[in-house]
Tab-separated table of C-alpha atoms in Angstrom:
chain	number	residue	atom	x	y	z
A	608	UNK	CA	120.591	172.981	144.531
A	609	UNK	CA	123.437	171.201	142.851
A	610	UNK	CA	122.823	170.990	138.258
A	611	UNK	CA	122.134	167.886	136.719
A	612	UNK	CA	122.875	167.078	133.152
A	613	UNK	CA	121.269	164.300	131.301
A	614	UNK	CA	121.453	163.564	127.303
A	615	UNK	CA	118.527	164.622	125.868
A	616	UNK	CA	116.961	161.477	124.269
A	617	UNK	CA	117.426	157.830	124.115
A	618	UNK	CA	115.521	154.995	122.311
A	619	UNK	CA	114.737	151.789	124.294
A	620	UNK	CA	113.318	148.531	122.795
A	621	UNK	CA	109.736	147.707	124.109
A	622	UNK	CA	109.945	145.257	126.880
A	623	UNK	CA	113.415	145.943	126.993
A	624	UNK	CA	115.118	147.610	130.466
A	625	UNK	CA	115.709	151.591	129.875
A	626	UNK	CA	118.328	152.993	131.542
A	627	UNK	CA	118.499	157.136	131.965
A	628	UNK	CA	121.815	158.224	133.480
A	629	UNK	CA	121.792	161.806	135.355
A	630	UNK	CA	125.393	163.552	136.404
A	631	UNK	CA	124.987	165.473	139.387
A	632	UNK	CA	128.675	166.331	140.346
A	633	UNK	CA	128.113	168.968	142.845
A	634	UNK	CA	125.297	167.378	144.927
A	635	UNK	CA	125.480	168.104	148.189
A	636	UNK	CA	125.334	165.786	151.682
A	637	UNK	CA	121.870	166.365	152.482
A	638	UNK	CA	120.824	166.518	148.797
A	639	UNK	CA	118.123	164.134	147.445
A	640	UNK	CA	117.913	162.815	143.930
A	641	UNK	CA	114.578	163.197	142.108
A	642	UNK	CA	113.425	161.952	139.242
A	643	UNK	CA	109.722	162.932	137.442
A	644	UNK	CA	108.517	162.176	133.736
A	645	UNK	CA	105.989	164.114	131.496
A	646	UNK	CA	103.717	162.211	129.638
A	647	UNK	CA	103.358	164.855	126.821
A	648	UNK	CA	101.039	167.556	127.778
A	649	UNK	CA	100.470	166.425	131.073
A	650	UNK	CA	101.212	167.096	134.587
A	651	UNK	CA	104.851	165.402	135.951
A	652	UNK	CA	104.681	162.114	137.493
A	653	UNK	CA	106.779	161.833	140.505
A	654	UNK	CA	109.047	158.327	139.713
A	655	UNK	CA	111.430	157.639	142.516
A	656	UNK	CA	113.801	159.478	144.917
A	657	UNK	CA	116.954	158.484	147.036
A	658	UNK	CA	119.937	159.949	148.862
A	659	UNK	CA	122.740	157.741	149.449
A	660	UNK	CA	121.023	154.045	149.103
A	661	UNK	CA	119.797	152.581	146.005
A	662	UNK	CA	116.047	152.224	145.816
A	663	UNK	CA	113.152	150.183	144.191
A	664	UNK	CA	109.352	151.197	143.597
A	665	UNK	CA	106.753	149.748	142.092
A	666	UNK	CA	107.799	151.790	138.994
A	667	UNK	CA	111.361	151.946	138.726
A	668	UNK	CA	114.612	151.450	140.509
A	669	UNK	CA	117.554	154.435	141.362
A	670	UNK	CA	120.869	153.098	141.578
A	671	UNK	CA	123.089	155.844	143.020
A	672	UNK	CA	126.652	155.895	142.695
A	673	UNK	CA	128.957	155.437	146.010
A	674	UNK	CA	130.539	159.023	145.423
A	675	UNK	CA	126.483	160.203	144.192
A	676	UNK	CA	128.059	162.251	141.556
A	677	UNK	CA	126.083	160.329	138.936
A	678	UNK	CA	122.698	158.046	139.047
A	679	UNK	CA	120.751	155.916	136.564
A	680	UNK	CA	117.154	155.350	136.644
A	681	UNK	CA	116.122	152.383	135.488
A	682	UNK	CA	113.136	150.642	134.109
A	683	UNK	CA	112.830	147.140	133.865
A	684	UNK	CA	110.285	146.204	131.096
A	685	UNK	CA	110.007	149.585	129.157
A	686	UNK	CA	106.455	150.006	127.595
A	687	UNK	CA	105.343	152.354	124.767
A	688	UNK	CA	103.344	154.125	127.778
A	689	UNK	CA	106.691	154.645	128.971
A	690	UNK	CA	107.520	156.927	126.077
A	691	UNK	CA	108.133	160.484	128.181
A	692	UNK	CA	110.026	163.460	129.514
A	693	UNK	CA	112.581	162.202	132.439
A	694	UNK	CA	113.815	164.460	134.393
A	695	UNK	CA	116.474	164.133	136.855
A	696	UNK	CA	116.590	166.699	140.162
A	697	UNK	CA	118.483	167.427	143.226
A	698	UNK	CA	117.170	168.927	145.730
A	699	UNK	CA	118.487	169.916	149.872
A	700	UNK	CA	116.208	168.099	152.190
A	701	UNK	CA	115.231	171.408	153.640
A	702	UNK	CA	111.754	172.042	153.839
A	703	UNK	CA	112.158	175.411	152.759
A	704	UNK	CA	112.095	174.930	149.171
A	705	UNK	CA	109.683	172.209	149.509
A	706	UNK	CA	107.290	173.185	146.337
A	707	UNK	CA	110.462	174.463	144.126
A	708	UNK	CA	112.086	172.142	142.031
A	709	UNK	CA	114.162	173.217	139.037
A	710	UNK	CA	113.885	171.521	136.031
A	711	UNK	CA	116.486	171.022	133.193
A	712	UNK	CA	116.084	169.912	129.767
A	713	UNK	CA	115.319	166.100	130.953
A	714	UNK	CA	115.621	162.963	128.795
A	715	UNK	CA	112.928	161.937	126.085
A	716	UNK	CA	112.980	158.110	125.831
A	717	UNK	CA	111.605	157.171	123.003
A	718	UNK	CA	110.119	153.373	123.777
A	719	UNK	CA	110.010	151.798	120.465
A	720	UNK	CA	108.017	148.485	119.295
B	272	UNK	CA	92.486	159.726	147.390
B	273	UNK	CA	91.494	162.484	144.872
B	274	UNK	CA	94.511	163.897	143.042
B	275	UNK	CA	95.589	168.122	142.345
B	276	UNK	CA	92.402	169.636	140.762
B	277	UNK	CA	93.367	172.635	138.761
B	278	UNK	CA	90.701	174.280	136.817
B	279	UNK	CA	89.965	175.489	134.117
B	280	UNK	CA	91.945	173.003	131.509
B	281	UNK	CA	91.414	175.286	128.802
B	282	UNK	CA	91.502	178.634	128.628
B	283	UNK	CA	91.869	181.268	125.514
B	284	UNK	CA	92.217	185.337	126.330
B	285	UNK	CA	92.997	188.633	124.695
B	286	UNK	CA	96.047	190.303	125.372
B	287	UNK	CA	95.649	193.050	128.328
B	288	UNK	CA	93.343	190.874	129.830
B	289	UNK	CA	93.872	189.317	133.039
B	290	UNK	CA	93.150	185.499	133.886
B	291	UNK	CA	93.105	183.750	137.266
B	292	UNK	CA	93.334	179.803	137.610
B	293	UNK	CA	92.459	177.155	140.378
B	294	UNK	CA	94.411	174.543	142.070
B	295	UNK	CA	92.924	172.141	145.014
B	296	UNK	CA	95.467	170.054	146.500
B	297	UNK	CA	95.546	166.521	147.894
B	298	UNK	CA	93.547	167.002	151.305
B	299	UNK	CA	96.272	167.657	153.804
B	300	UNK	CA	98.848	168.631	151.716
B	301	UNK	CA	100.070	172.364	153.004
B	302	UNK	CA	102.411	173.452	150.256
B	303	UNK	CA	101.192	174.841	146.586
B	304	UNK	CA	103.363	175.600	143.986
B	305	UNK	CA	102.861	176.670	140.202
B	306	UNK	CA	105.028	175.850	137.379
B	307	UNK	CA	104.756	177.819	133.899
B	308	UNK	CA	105.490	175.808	131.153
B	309	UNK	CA	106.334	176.976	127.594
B	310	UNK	CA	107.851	175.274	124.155
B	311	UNK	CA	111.404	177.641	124.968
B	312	UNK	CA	111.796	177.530	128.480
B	313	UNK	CA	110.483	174.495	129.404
B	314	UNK	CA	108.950	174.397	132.802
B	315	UNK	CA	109.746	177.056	135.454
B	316	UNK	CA	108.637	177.748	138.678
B	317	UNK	CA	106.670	180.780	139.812
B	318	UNK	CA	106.365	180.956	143.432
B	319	UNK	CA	105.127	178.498	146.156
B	320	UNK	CA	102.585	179.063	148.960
B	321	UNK	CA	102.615	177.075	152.490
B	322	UNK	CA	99.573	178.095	155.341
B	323	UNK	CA	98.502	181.034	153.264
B	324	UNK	CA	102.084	182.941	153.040
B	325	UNK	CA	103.931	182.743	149.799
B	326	UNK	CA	107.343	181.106	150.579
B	327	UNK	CA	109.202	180.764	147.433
B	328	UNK	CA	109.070	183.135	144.576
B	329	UNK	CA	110.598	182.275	140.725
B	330	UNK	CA	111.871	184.975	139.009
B	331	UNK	CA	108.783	186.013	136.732
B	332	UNK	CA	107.484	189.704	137.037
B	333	UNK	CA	104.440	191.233	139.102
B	334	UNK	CA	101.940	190.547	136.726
B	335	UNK	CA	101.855	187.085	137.483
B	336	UNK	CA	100.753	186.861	141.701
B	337	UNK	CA	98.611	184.023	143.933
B	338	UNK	CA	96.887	183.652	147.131
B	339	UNK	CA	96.529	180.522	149.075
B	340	UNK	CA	93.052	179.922	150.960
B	341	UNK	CA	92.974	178.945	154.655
B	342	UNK	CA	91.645	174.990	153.089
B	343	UNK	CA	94.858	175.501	151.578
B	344	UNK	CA	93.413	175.625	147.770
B	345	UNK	CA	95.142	178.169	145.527
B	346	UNK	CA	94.733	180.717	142.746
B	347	UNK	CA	97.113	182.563	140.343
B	348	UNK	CA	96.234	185.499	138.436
B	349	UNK	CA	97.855	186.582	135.680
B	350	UNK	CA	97.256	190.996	134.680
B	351	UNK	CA	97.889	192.245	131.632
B	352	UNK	CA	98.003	189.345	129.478
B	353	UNK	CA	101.094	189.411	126.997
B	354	UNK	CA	101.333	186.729	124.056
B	355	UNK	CA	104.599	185.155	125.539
B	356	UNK	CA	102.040	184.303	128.347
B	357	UNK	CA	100.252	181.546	126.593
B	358	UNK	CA	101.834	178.635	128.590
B	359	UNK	CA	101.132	175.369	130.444
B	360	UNK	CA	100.341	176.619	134.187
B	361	UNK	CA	100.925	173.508	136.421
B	362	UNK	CA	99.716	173.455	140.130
B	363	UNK	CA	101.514	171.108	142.360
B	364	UNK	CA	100.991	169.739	146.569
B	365	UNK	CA	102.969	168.559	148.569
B	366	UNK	CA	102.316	167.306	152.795
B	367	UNK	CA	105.010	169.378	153.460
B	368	UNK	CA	106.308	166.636	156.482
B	369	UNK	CA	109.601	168.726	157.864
B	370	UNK	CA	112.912	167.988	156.817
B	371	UNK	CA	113.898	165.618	154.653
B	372	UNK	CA	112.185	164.484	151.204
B	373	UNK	CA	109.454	165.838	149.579
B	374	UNK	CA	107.191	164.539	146.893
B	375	UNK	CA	105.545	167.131	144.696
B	376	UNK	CA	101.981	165.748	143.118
B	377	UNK	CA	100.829	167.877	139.871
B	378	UNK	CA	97.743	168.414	138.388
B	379	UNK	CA	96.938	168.063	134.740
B	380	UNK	CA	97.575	171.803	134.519
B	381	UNK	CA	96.062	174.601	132.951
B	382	UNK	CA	96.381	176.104	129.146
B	383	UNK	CA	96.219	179.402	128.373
B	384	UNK	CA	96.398	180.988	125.204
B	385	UNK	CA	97.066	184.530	124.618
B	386	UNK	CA	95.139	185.944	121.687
């Protein structure tokens, strides 16, 4: 599964859109972006995933580069509840490795009043 | 729907002992996986099971081992409990649909401290 680097935190205004880039330069055809937050000191939350097309959830939106070396989560009206661990993932669309994500260093936004 | 039951939340031990925790996963979900989580290497995965057969192992030693149950609910044990062992153990499902994505869905997790 291709690495992902992300900067470790960012601040975000409350109410304010956050926007968490994620490089993923050596992501392959049939791999999927991921992303997941940790509230602290609980389980991940799965966010939002994509391949190729943009996408929109009740929770966020992925924009995905046209070359998908890089993407950017964003999300819209930041909250303090917001205030979490992102982390961005790739993963092959195999379902071998179904249950076996790797996990980097992710983002901690920091939603701020 | 109910979500990843993992039991117990809390959990303190001596070291040498052993420990074993409880996931039950979303009803239908196939695929179990457990994550350790710790302060310096952040969360890491340990091994994943799918209809009772482990398919996926991290790179942690043979102290730490799992079953999976034919109703697909899982365990973890942990043997002779060291004090880098105290951890965040997470316990995630997935429906495990084929090819193509996968969403994992995590419990709260379970805490262990190693005395």
């Amino acid at each position: 599964d291709a690495k992902t680097t992300q900067p470790p935190s960012m601040d975000c205004a409350e109410g304010r859109a956050a926007n968490l880039p994620c490089n993923h330069s050596t992501i392959s055809g049939n791999e999927y972006v991921y992303w997941y937050r940790q509230i602290h000191s609980q389980g991940p939350q799965y966010i939002i995933h994509g391949l190729k097309n943009n996408e929109t959830n009740e929770m966020a939106s992925l924009i995905i580069t046209e070359d998908r070396k890089s993407s950017t989560l964003i999300l819209p009206h930041a909250t303090l509840r917001d205030t979490a661990v992102y982390y961005c993932i790739v993963r092959s669309g195999g379902s071998s490795n179904t249950g076996k994500l790797i996990f980097g260093q992710g983002t901690t936004l920091q939603v701020k009043p | 729907k109910a979500g990843v039951t993992q039991t117990p939340r809390y959990l303190i031990k001596t070291r040498g002992q052993q420990v074993t925790l409880s996931c039950s996963p979303i009803s239908g979900h196939r695929s179990v996986s457990w994550y350790q989580q710790t302060p310096g290497q952040g969360l890491q995965f340990l091994f994943e099971y799918f209809s009772e057969t482990q398919r996926n192992k991290g790179n942690f030693p043979g102290r730490f081992s799992g079953r999976q149950f034919s109703n697909s609910r899982s365990e973890m044990n942990v043997s002779t409990l060291e004090l880098g062992d105290s951890a965040l153990y997470l316990c995630a499902s997935s429906r495990d649909g084929g090819p193509g994505a996968n969403v994992l869905t995590f419990g709260a997790g379970s805490r262990l401290t190693v005395l």
